[in-house]
Coordinates of C-alpha atoms in Angstrom, one line a residue:
Chain F
M25 CA -18.3 -45.2 -20.4
N26 CA -14.8 -44.8 -21.2
R27 CA -16.1 -42.7 -23.7
I28 CA -17.0 -40.2 -22.1
L29 CA -14.8 -40.4 -19.3
L30 CA -12.1 -39.3 -22.0
A31 CA -14.3 -36.8 -23.6
A32 CA -14.8 -35.6 -19.9
G33 CA -11.4 -35.6 -19.0
A34 CA -10.5 -33.9 -22.2
L35 CA -12.8 -30.9 -21.2
S36 CA -11.5 -30.6 -18.3
A37 CA -7.9 -29.9 -19.8
L38 CA -9.4 -27.8 -22.5
V39 CA -11.1 -25.5 -19.5
A40 CA -7.8 -25.5 -17.3
L41 CA -5.8 -24.8 -20.0
S42 CA -8.1 -22.4 -21.0
A43 CA -8.1 -20.8 -17.1
C44 CA -4.8 -20.4 -17.6
D45 CA -4.4 -18.6 -20.4
S46 CA -6.2 -16.0 -19.3
T47 CA -5.1 -15.5 -16.0
E48 CA -1.4 -14.9 -17.3
S49 CA -2.7 -12.9 -20.4
S50 CA -4.1 -10.1 -17.7
D51 CA -2.6 -10.1 -14.6
P52 CA -0.3 -7.0 -14.6
A53 CA 3.3 -7.4 -13.2
T54 CA 4.2 -5.8 -9.8
L55 CA 7.1 -3.4 -10.1
T56 CA 9.5 -2.6 -7.7
L57 CA 12.5 0.2 -8.4
S58 CA 15.6 -1.0 -7.6
I59 CA 18.4 1.5 -6.9
D60 CA 21.8 0.1 -7.3
P61 CA 24.0 3.4 -5.9
Q62 CA 27.2 4.1 -6.9
I63 CA 30.1 6.9 -6.5
N64 CA 31.6 6.7 -9.6
G65 CA 31.7 3.3 -9.9
T66 CA 32.1 2.0 -6.7
A67 CA 29.5 1.0 -4.4
L68 CA 27.9 4.0 -1.9
N69 CA 28.6 1.7 1.8
A70 CA 26.0 4.1 3.7
A71 CA 26.7 1.6 6.8
N72 CA 29.9 3.3 6.8
P73 CA 29.5 6.7 6.9
N74 CA 33.5 7.7 7.3
A75 CA 34.1 5.3 4.2
L76 CA 36.0 7.6 1.8
Y77 CA 35.1 7.9 -2.0
T78 CA 36.6 9.6 -5.0
V79 CA 34.2 12.8 -6.1
G80 CA 35.7 15.6 -8.2
G81 CA 39.0 14.9 -7.6
V82 CA 39.4 15.0 -4.0
K83 CA 39.5 12.1 -1.5
T84 CA 36.1 12.6 0.6
T85 CA 33.3 10.9 3.3
V86 CA 29.4 10.9 1.9
T87 CA 26.9 12.7 4.2
G88 CA 23.9 13.0 2.1
A89 CA 23.2 10.9 -1.6
R90 CA 19.6 11.6 -2.2
L91 CA 17.6 12.4 -5.9
Y92 CA 14.2 12.8 -7.0
L93 CA 12.3 10.1 -9.4
S94 CA 9.3 10.4 -11.2
E95 CA 7.0 11.0 -13.8
I96 CA 8.4 7.5 -14.4
T97 CA 6.9 5.7 -17.7
L98 CA 7.4 2.0 -19.6
L99 CA 7.2 2.5 -23.7
K100 CA 5.8 -0.1 -24.6
K101 CA 6.4 -1.9 -28.2
D102 CA 3.0 -1.2 -30.0
G103 CA 4.3 2.5 -28.8
T104 CA 2.3 2.5 -26.2
T105 CA 3.2 4.4 -23.2
V106 CA 2.4 3.5 -19.2
R107 CA 2.9 5.7 -16.7
L108 CA 2.8 4.4 -13.5
A109 CA 1.0 6.0 -11.2
G110 CA 1.2 6.8 -6.8
P111 CA -0.9 6.8 -4.6
T112 CA -3.2 9.7 -5.0
V113 CA -2.8 13.1 -2.6
T114 CA -4.0 16.5 -3.2
V115 CA -1.2 19.5 -1.7
P116 CA -1.9 23.1 -1.2
I117 CA 0.6 24.8 -3.9
R118 CA 1.3 28.7 -4.8
T119 CA 1.0 29.3 -8.6
T120 CA 4.2 31.1 -9.5
A121 CA 1.7 33.9 -10.3
G122 CA 0.9 33.9 -6.2
K123 CA -2.3 32.5 -5.6
D124 CA -3.7 29.8 -2.9
S125 CA -4.5 26.8 -5.6
T126 CA -4.8 22.8 -5.0
L127 CA -2.5 19.9 -6.9
T128 CA -3.7 16.4 -7.0
V129 CA -0.8 14.1 -8.3
S130 CA -1.3 11.0 -9.0
D131 CA 2.8 10.1 -10.2
R132 CA 4.6 7.8 -9.0
I133 CA 7.1 9.9 -7.4
V134 CA 10.2 8.5 -5.5
L135 CA 12.3 10.1 -2.8
V136 CA 15.7 7.7 -3.4
K137 CA 17.4 7.8 -0.4
S138 CA 20.6 6.3 -1.3
D139 CA 22.4 7.8 2.3
K140 CA 20.1 5.8 4.4
G141 CA 20.9 3.0 3.0
E142 CA 17.7 2.4 1.3
T143 CA 17.3 0.6 -2.5
S144 CA 13.8 -0.5 -2.8
Y145 CA 10.5 1.0 -4.0
A146 CA 7.4 0.2 -4.7
L147 CA 6.3 0.5 -7.6
G148 CA 2.8 -0.5 -8.3
E149 CA 1.8 -2.7 -11.0
A150 CA 1.9 -2.4 -14.7
P151 CA 0.6 -4.0 -17.5
A152 CA 2.7 -7.4 -19.1
G153 CA 4.3 -7.6 -22.2
D154 CA 7.6 -6.3 -24.2
Y155 CA 8.1 -3.6 -23.6
A156 CA 11.0 -1.0 -25.4
G157 CA 12.4 0.9 -23.0
M158 CA 11.6 3.5 -20.6
T159 CA 11.6 7.3 -19.5
Y160 CA 11.7 8.9 -15.9
T161 CA 12.4 12.7 -14.5
V162 CA 15.4 13.1 -12.2
G163 CA 13.3 16.2 -10.6
L164 CA 10.0 17.0 -11.1
T165 CA 8.7 19.3 -13.4
G166 CA 5.4 21.3 -14.0
L167 CA 3.1 22.4 -10.6
A168 CA 4.7 19.9 -8.6
N169 CA 7.8 21.4 -8.3
R170 CA 5.7 23.8 -6.5
A171 CA 4.0 21.6 -4.2
D172 CA 3.6 23.0 -0.4
A173 CA 5.8 19.9 0.9
T174 CA 4.7 21.2 4.9
Q175 CA 1.6 20.6 4.0
A176 CA 2.2 17.2 1.8
P177 CA 0.4 13.9 3.9
A178 CA 3.5 12.4 6.1
G179 CA 4.7 9.7 4.3
H180 CA 4.7 11.0 1.1
A181 CA 7.2 11.9 -1.3
L182 CA 6.7 15.0 -1.3
A183 CA 6.2 15.5 2.4
K184 CA 9.2 17.1 4.4
Q185 CA 11.7 15.6 5.5
T186 CA 13.3 15.6 9.1
D187 CA 16.9 13.9 8.7
L188 CA 18.0 15.6 5.3
N189 CA 16.4 18.9 4.2
N190 CA 14.5 17.5 0.7
F191 CA 12.2 21.0 -0.5
W192 CA 13.9 24.6 -0.4
S193 CA 11.4 26.5 1.5
W194 CA 13.3 30.4 0.5
N195 CA 13.5 28.9 -3.0
A196 CA 9.8 27.4 -3.6
G197 CA 11.4 23.5 -5.0
Y198 CA 12.6 20.6 -4.5
I199 CA 15.9 19.4 -4.1
F200 CA 16.2 17.3 -7.2
A201 CA 19.6 15.6 -6.4
R202 CA 21.3 16.0 -3.7
F203 CA 25.3 14.7 -3.0
E204 CA 27.4 16.3 0.0
G205 CA 30.2 15.2 2.2
V206 CA 33.1 16.2 3.8
L207 CA 36.8 16.4 2.2
D208 CA 40.0 14.8 3.2
L209 CA 41.9 17.3 2.2
N210 CA 45.2 17.0 3.9
H211 CA 45.4 12.7 2.7
D212 CA 44.8 11.8 6.5
G213 CA 42.7 9.1 6.0
T214 CA 40.1 10.4 7.5
P215 CA 37.4 14.1 6.9
D216 CA 38.5 17.3 7.8
A217 CA 37.0 19.2 10.9
D218 CA 37.2 22.4 8.2
A219 CA 34.7 23.6 7.6
A220 CA 35.7 24.8 4.4
S221 CA 35.8 21.3 3.7
T222 CA 33.0 20.2 3.0
W223 CA 30.5 20.7 0.0
E224 CA 27.1 20.2 -1.4
M225 CA 25.6 19.7 -4.6
H226 CA 22.2 20.7 -4.7
L227 CA 20.4 20.6 -7.9
G228 CA 16.7 21.7 -8.4
T229 CA 14.8 24.5 -10.1
S230 CA 12.1 23.5 -13.3
A231 CA 14.8 25.0 -15.3
M232 CA 17.3 21.3 -13.7
A233 CA 15.0 18.7 -14.7
T234 CA 15.9 16.0 -16.6
T235 CA 13.9 13.8 -18.1
V236 CA 16.1 10.2 -18.7
T237 CA 15.0 8.2 -21.9
S238 CA 16.4 4.3 -22.3
N239 CA 16.2 1.9 -24.8
T240 CA 17.5 -0.8 -23.1
P241 CA 14.6 -3.3 -23.5
F242 CA 11.9 -5.4 -20.9
R243 CA 9.3 -8.1 -20.6
L244 CA 6.8 -8.0 -17.5
E245 CA 5.7 -10.7 -16.8
S246 CA 2.5 -11.4 -15.5
G247 CA 2.1 -12.3 -12.5
R248 CA 5.4 -11.4 -11.9
H249 CA 7.1 -9.2 -8.8
Q250 CA 10.0 -8.2 -11.3
E251 CA 12.4 -5.1 -10.5
L252 CA 13.7 -2.0 -12.4
R253 CA 17.4 -2.0 -11.6
V254 CA 18.4 2.0 -11.9
V255 CA 22.0 2.5 -11.2
A256 CA 21.7 5.6 -9.2
D257 CA 26.0 6.9 -9.5
Y258 CA 26.2 10.2 -7.3
G259 CA 29.9 10.8 -8.6
A260 CA 29.0 10.7 -12.1
L261 CA 27.1 13.3 -11.8
M262 CA 29.9 15.6 -10.1
S263 CA 32.1 14.7 -13.1
G264 CA 33.2 17.9 -14.9
I265 CA 33.3 19.5 -11.2
D266 CA 36.7 20.2 -9.2
L267 CA 35.7 19.6 -5.6
S268 CA 40.1 20.8 -5.7
D269 CA 38.5 24.2 -6.4
A270 CA 36.6 25.8 -3.2
S271 CA 34.5 27.8 -5.2
Q272 CA 32.8 24.3 -6.8
R273 CA 32.4 23.6 -3.2
K274 CA 28.8 24.9 -2.1
C275 CA 25.9 24.8 -5.1
H276 CA 22.4 25.2 -4.2
T277 CA 22.0 25.5 -8.0
M278 CA 20.6 29.4 -7.8
D279 CA 24.2 30.0 -6.3
N280 CA 26.4 28.1 -8.4
V281 CA 24.7 28.3 -11.6
A282 CA 28.1 26.5 -13.7
V283 CA 27.7 24.0 -11.2
A284 CA 24.3 23.3 -11.3
T285 CA 24.6 23.0 -14.8
K286 CA 27.6 21.3 -14.9
A287 CA 25.7 18.6 -12.6
R288 CA 22.8 18.2 -14.8
A289 CA 24.8 17.6 -17.6
N290 CA 25.8 14.3 -16.6
V291 CA 22.1 13.6 -14.8
S292 CA 21.4 10.8 -17.8
T293 CA 24.2 8.9 -17.6
A294 CA 24.4 9.0 -14.2
V295 CA 20.8 8.0 -13.1
A296 CA 20.9 5.2 -15.4
F297 CA 17.9 2.2 -16.1
R298 CA 19.7 -0.9 -16.9
G299 CA 17.1 -3.3 -17.5
V300 CA 14.1 -6.1 -15.1
D301 CA 15.6 -8.6 -12.5
S302 CA 12.0 -11.3 -11.9
D303 CA 11.9 -12.7 -8.5
Chain M
M134 CA 0.4 37.5 26.1
T135 CA -1.9 39.8 25.0
L136 CA -2.0 41.2 20.7
R137 CA -0.8 45.0 19.9
P138 CA -2.7 46.9 18.3
F139 CA -2.0 45.6 14.9
A140 CA -2.8 42.6 15.4
R141 CA -6.1 43.0 17.3
A142 CA -9.3 42.2 16.5
F143 CA -10.3 38.4 16.4
L144 CA -13.8 38.6 16.7
L145 CA -16.5 35.3 16.4
A146 CA -18.0 34.4 12.9
G147 CA -19.9 31.8 11.4
A148 CA -18.3 28.4 11.3
L149 CA -15.7 28.3 8.0
G150 CA -15.6 25.8 6.0
A151 CA -13.6 22.6 6.7
G152 CA -9.6 21.7 5.2
A153 CA -8.7 20.1 2.2
C154 CA -6.0 18.7 4.6
D155 CA -8.2 17.9 7.5
T156 CA -11.6 18.6 9.3
P157 CA -11.1 21.0 12.4
D158 CA -13.5 20.2 15.0
P159 CA -17.1 22.2 13.5
S160 CA -18.4 23.3 16.9
S161 CA -14.8 25.3 16.9
E162 CA -15.6 28.9 16.2
A163 CA -14.4 30.5 13.6
V164 CA -11.8 33.6 13.6
A165 CA -12.6 37.1 11.0
V166 CA -10.2 39.9 11.3
D167 CA -10.5 43.4 11.1
L168 CA -10.4 44.6 7.9
P169 CA -9.2 48.6 7.3
P170 CA -11.7 49.3 4.0
G171 CA -10.9 48.9 0.4
F172 CA -8.9 45.6 1.8
A173 CA -10.1 42.5 -0.4
P174 CA -10.9 39.3 2.0
L175 CA -8.6 37.9 3.8
P176 CA -6.7 35.1 1.7
V177 CA -7.5 31.6 3.4
P178 CA -6.7 29.0 1.6
P179 CA -9.0 26.2 2.5
H180 CA -7.2 24.2 4.0
A181 CA -5.7 26.8 6.8
P182 CA -9.0 28.0 8.1
L183 CA -8.8 30.9 11.3
T184 CA -9.9 29.0 13.8
P185 CA -9.7 29.7 17.2
E186 CA -7.1 26.8 18.7
R187 CA -4.9 27.0 15.6
V188 CA -4.0 30.6 16.2
E189 CA -3.7 30.9 19.2
L190 CA -1.6 27.5 19.1
G191 CA 0.2 30.1 16.5
R192 CA 0.4 33.1 18.0
R193 CA 2.2 31.5 21.2
L194 CA 4.6 29.2 18.9
F195 CA 5.1 32.9 16.8
F196 CA 6.5 34.1 20.5
D197 CA 8.6 31.4 21.4
P198 CA 12.3 30.4 21.5
V199 CA 11.8 27.1 22.0
L200 CA 11.6 27.1 17.8
S201 CA 15.2 28.6 18.2
R202 CA 17.7 25.3 18.4
D203 CA 19.3 26.9 21.5
R204 CA 15.9 27.8 23.2
T205 CA 17.2 32.0 22.3
V206 CA 15.3 33.3 19.4
A207 CA 12.1 33.3 18.4
C208 CA 10.0 34.4 15.3
A209 CA 9.6 37.4 17.5
S210 CA 12.6 38.6 18.2
C211 CA 12.3 39.3 14.5
H212 CA 9.0 40.5 13.6
A213 CA 8.2 42.2 17.2
A214 CA 4.2 43.1 17.9
S215 CA 5.1 46.7 18.9
R216 CA 7.4 47.3 16.1
A217 CA 4.7 46.3 13.4
F218 CA 5.9 42.9 13.0
T219 CA 9.2 43.9 12.1
D220 CA 12.8 44.2 14.6
G221 CA 13.7 48.0 14.3
R222 CA 17.3 47.3 13.0
A223 CA 18.6 47.3 9.5
V224 CA 19.5 43.5 9.1
A225 CA 18.1 40.9 10.7
V226 CA 19.6 39.2 14.0
G227 CA 20.0 35.7 14.5
I228 CA 21.3 32.7 17.3
G229 CA 24.2 33.7 18.3
G230 CA 24.6 37.5 17.6
Q231 CA 24.6 36.6 13.5
T232 CA 23.3 39.0 10.9
T233 CA 21.5 38.2 7.9
L234 CA 21.7 40.0 4.2
R235 CA 18.0 41.7 4.6
N236 CA 15.8 43.5 6.9
A237 CA 13.3 41.4 8.2
P238 CA 10.2 42.3 6.6
S239 CA 7.0 43.5 8.4
L240 CA 4.3 40.9 8.6
L241 CA 1.5 43.0 8.8
N242 CA -1.2 41.7 5.4
A243 CA 0.9 38.9 5.0
A244 CA -2.1 36.7 4.4
Y245 CA -2.4 39.3 0.6
R246 CA 1.4 38.7 -0.4
T247 CA 1.6 36.8 -3.7
H248 CA 5.3 36.3 -3.2
L249 CA 6.7 36.3 0.1
H250 CA 10.4 36.9 0.6
W251 CA 12.2 40.1 -0.1
D252 CA 12.9 37.8 -3.8
G253 CA 9.9 36.6 -3.7
G254 CA 11.6 32.8 -2.9
A255 CA 8.8 31.6 -0.3
S256 CA 5.7 30.1 -1.5
T257 CA 3.0 29.4 1.1
L258 CA 3.2 31.2 4.3
E259 CA 3.5 28.3 5.6
A260 CA 6.8 26.9 3.8
Q261 CA 8.3 29.8 4.2
A262 CA 8.0 29.4 8.1
L263 CA 10.7 26.6 7.7
A264 CA 12.8 28.9 6.0
P265 CA 14.3 31.3 9.1
L266 CA 13.5 28.1 11.0
E267 CA 15.9 26.1 9.9
A268 CA 19.2 28.6 8.2
E269 CA 21.7 28.9 10.5
N270 CA 22.0 32.3 10.9
E271 CA 18.4 33.4 11.9
M272 CA 16.9 30.7 14.2
A273 CA 19.8 26.7 13.3
A274 CA 16.6 24.7 13.9
D275 CA 16.6 21.0 13.7
L276 CA 13.3 20.6 12.9
A277 CA 12.8 17.2 14.0
E278 CA 14.2 18.0 17.8
V279 CA 11.9 21.1 17.8
L280 CA 9.1 19.2 16.9
R281 CA 10.5 16.6 19.4
R282 CA 10.3 18.7 21.7
L283 CA 7.1 20.1 21.5
D284 CA 5.5 16.7 21.4
A285 CA 7.8 16.4 25.2
D286 CA 5.5 19.8 26.5
V287 CA 2.2 18.8 28.0
A288 CA 0.6 21.9 27.1
Y289 CA 1.7 21.9 23.6
A290 CA 1.0 18.6 22.9
A291 CA -2.8 19.4 24.5
A292 CA -2.5 22.2 21.4
F293 CA -1.7 20.8 18.9
R294 CA -4.6 18.0 19.5
D295 CA -7.3 20.9 20.2
A296 CA -5.9 22.2 17.1
F297 CA -5.6 19.4 14.8
G298 CA -6.7 16.3 16.5
E299 CA -2.4 15.6 16.3
G300 CA 0.5 16.4 17.8
P301 CA 3.3 18.3 16.4
S302 CA 3.9 17.5 12.7
V303 CA 6.4 19.5 9.9
R304 CA 2.8 19.9 8.6
T305 CA 0.5 21.2 12.3
L306 CA 4.3 23.9 13.4
T307 CA 3.9 25.6 10.1
L308 CA 0.2 25.2 9.8
A309 CA -0.2 26.8 12.8
L310 CA 2.6 29.6 12.4
G311 CA 1.1 30.4 8.9
T312 CA -2.5 30.7 10.0
Y313 CA -0.8 33.1 13.0
Q314 CA 0.8 34.8 10.5
R315 CA -2.6 35.4 8.2
T316 CA -4.3 37.3 11.0
L317 CA -2.0 40.0 11.7
V318 CA -3.0 43.0 8.9
S319 CA -2.8 46.3 9.5
Q320 CA -5.6 48.6 11.2
T321 CA -7.5 51.3 9.6
T322 CA -5.9 54.3 9.6
A323 CA -5.9 58.1 8.9
Y324 CA -5.2 57.5 5.7
D325 CA -8.2 55.4 5.2
R326 CA -10.2 57.8 7.3
A327 CA -9.3 60.2 4.8
R328 CA -9.9 57.7 1.9
T329 CA -13.6 57.1 2.9
G330 CA -14.4 61.3 3.5
D331 CA -13.1 62.0 6.5
S332 CA -12.1 65.6 5.7
T333 CA -10.0 66.2 9.1
A334 CA -8.6 62.8 9.3
L335 CA -5.6 65.2 7.6
S336 CA -3.2 67.6 8.2
D337 CA -2.8 69.8 5.7
A338 CA 1.2 69.1 5.3
A339 CA 0.0 65.7 4.9
R340 CA -3.1 66.0 2.6
R341 CA -0.5 68.0 0.4
G342 CA 2.0 64.8 0.9
L343 CA -0.8 62.2 -1.0
R344 CA -1.2 64.7 -4.0
L345 CA 2.3 64.6 -3.9
F346 CA 2.6 60.8 -3.4
A347 CA -0.5 60.0 -6.3
G348 CA 0.6 62.7 -8.7
R349 CA 4.2 64.3 -9.2
A350 CA 6.4 62.0 -6.9
G351 CA 5.2 59.0 -8.4
C352 CA 5.1 57.2 -5.8
A353 CA 1.7 55.7 -6.6
A354 CA 3.1 54.4 -10.0
C355 CA 4.7 51.3 -7.7
H356 CA 2.8 51.5 -4.3
A357 CA -0.8 51.1 -5.2
G358 CA -3.9 50.0 -3.9
P359 CA -5.0 49.5 -0.3
L360 CA -1.9 47.7 0.9
L361 CA -0.1 50.2 -0.9
T362 CA 1.6 48.1 -2.8
D363 CA 1.8 46.8 -6.8
A364 CA 3.0 43.3 -5.1
S365 CA 5.8 43.9 -7.9
F366 CA 10.0 43.6 -8.5
A367 CA 11.9 46.9 -9.2
D368 CA 14.9 47.9 -9.3
N369 CA 14.2 51.3 -7.3
G370 CA 18.1 52.7 -7.7
L371 CA 19.9 51.7 -4.6
A372 CA 23.8 51.0 -4.6
R373 CA 24.4 47.5 -5.2
N374 CA 25.4 44.9 -3.0
P375 CA 26.7 42.1 -4.9
A376 CA 26.0 39.8 -2.6
D377 CA 22.6 40.2 -2.7
S378 CA 21.1 40.0 -6.3
G379 CA 18.1 40.3 -5.2
R380 CA 15.3 38.0 -7.3
A381 CA 17.4 37.3 -10.1
R382 CA 18.8 34.8 -7.7
I383 CA 15.8 32.9 -7.9
T384 CA 14.5 33.6 -11.6
L385 CA 18.1 33.0 -12.9
Q386 CA 17.4 36.0 -15.1
H387 CA 19.5 38.4 -15.1
A388 CA 17.2 41.3 -16.5
D389 CA 15.6 40.4 -12.0
A390 CA 19.1 41.2 -10.5
Y391 CA 18.6 44.1 -8.2
R392 CA 14.8 43.8 -8.4
F393 CA 13.1 43.3 -5.0
R394 CA 10.3 42.8 -4.0
V395 CA 8.2 46.3 -3.3
P396 CA 6.7 46.2 -0.4
S397 CA 3.7 47.9 1.1
L398 CA 3.7 50.9 2.8
R399 CA 1.5 50.4 5.6
A400 CA 2.5 51.0 8.7
A401 CA 5.4 52.2 7.2
A402 CA 6.2 55.6 10.2
T403 CA 6.7 52.5 12.5
T404 CA 8.4 49.8 9.7
A405 CA 12.0 52.1 10.4
P406 CA 14.6 51.4 9.1
Y407 CA 14.0 51.1 4.8
M408 CA 14.6 48.8 2.3
H409 CA 15.6 45.9 2.0
D410 CA 18.8 46.3 3.7
G411 CA 17.4 48.3 6.2
R412 CA 20.1 51.0 4.9
F413 CA 17.7 54.1 5.2
A414 CA 16.6 55.1 9.2
T415 CA 14.1 57.6 8.6
L416 CA 11.5 58.2 5.9
G417 CA 13.4 61.3 4.9
E418 CA 15.8 59.3 4.0
V419 CA 13.9 57.2 1.8
V420 CA 12.0 60.8 0.3
D421 CA 15.7 61.8 -0.5
H422 CA 16.5 59.2 -2.0
Y423 CA 13.7 59.2 -4.6
D424 CA 14.4 63.0 -5.4
R425 CA 17.9 62.4 -5.6
G426 CA 16.8 59.5 -8.2
G427 CA 17.8 57.2 -6.7
S428 CA 21.5 55.6 -7.7
G429 CA 21.4 55.6 -12.1
L430 CA 22.9 52.7 -12.4
T431 CA 21.5 50.7 -15.5
G432 CA 18.8 48.8 -14.6
Q433 CA 17.4 51.2 -12.3
D434 CA 13.1 51.1 -13.0
G435 CA 12.4 54.2 -15.7
R436 CA 10.1 55.7 -13.2
I437 CA 12.8 56.5 -11.0
R438 CA 14.3 60.0 -11.6
P439 CA 15.1 63.1 -10.3
L440 CA 11.7 64.8 -7.8
H441 CA 13.3 68.5 -7.8
L442 CA 11.0 68.3 -4.6
T443 CA 11.5 71.1 -2.6
P444 CA 12.2 70.7 0.8
E445 CA 8.2 71.6 2.5
E446 CA 7.7 69.1 -0.1
R447 CA 9.5 66.1 1.4
A448 CA 8.3 67.4 4.8
D449 CA 4.6 66.9 3.2
L450 CA 5.2 63.2 2.0
V451 CA 6.9 61.9 5.2
A452 CA 3.8 64.2 7.0
F453 CA 1.7 61.2 4.4
L454 CA 3.2 58.3 4.8
Q455 CA 3.0 58.6 8.6
T456 CA -0.6 58.7 8.0
L457 CA -0.4 55.4 7.6
D458 CA 0.2 53.7 10.4
R459 CA -3.3 54.4 12.8

């Protein structure tokens, strides 16, 4: 009888251990994008619209700070890749040849709204395991950038926003990175009332989309909730841009290619992956 | 408001297919639009069927200044039905009398355009609607506020629900406007009647003008086909305005500098003034410009060269262009 009980116990333990092994190896990790918004290393405080930061050599408030992330791809150590998928939607597009068509979008696209104080975005699931890094695009590429934002499903990142414009209706494309504010040129500690003190850096057009590669390794744990941490330093986007120069204060890409080009060159350092945290 | 002849011809036809993004009531009778002979079938994207409810809602919105910030400017302010859906001004005028850089183009046959705006920057009719709606010097709309106004209006809220099964939103507002604009098609003209065999449709002067248009004057090189445009972008030799680089602003290609969309010549007699900035008040001035061979500046389209037309030939060309209205 004791031998039977001992054998039963051993068998139970063996089954239990096997069950644990299969759970850990098959369950994916659930991921959240955690954005750390900064202005040249200083945390962006969306709750205080009158806060002043130094951008482009000048004190300024921040009235808009947003960017698009897409094509988020995790790079496994075995050389394979995991492209994060989002909800599948179908949107009308106009091709560059002017033909009406539709595009099925299943990519995980995130519209980061740092000016609204938003810092967390669901990314879905990814297989557990060891990763060598990740890539992501700041902006939208290909036909995704020709989607008709007015007809994208409400709530989707591609849908036209009514609070801050994320879509150029006059140039068939999205604003990939948006950073704007009001300068304090008279140094009184408050934003100027003069319209000439407003500034806008709107980066877009397919040529300005930037794919960033990070070689920061990380591990995803089976069944865990984990955060991919990304610093979005909007101030760093403006490195090399002088806002004391009025000619550099308005950039909608096409009308100020020089400023846009500088901003684009800063993207890979301004929007940087910092690793993974677990809950 | 009744529609003018340029936007007439709503006929009931069989039901169209459902849209990609929502399904209109299947009992809703579809709208068909009379097309001049030789026109291709009207391009209607699957997600934007021409239901009577949507067309009517779009028409009401098009003519209603409720869409502008201060409720003074409607789409129809710059695109008047009586003027072939343009406004008779050199450049468009928006809220507070602010002017734009460019002439308000006629919306006739906009459904056929592969590119919208003079520089081709806007894509679909739905997306394009946002441009004048939100531009500070045009309608200066706060979209969220406009949607609140429409939702608060009992009649509009009901009309949106009838048309889309839901209330006002960016999607339904722009879809209504786009749907209405797709029905704006030019009517059959004397030129069309001549093309289809009516030997009495054109006057002698217009007939001579047509021969010049299609022949020695070379107009048909760009103004080709039933829509009298090849839908390309060209530098047609106008003196340049450095503030407006045309297509280059969109493509960022130097070669596209000062190129603008070749407009359709349909309803030309009604859509004065002419060119992307409305600089020519009459068709005679347009013909004179091409007769001179343009400005001769570097980048001008090579097909534009002095024509050495006689005064009678210039008048004949104008006579022909006037047959493109009705």
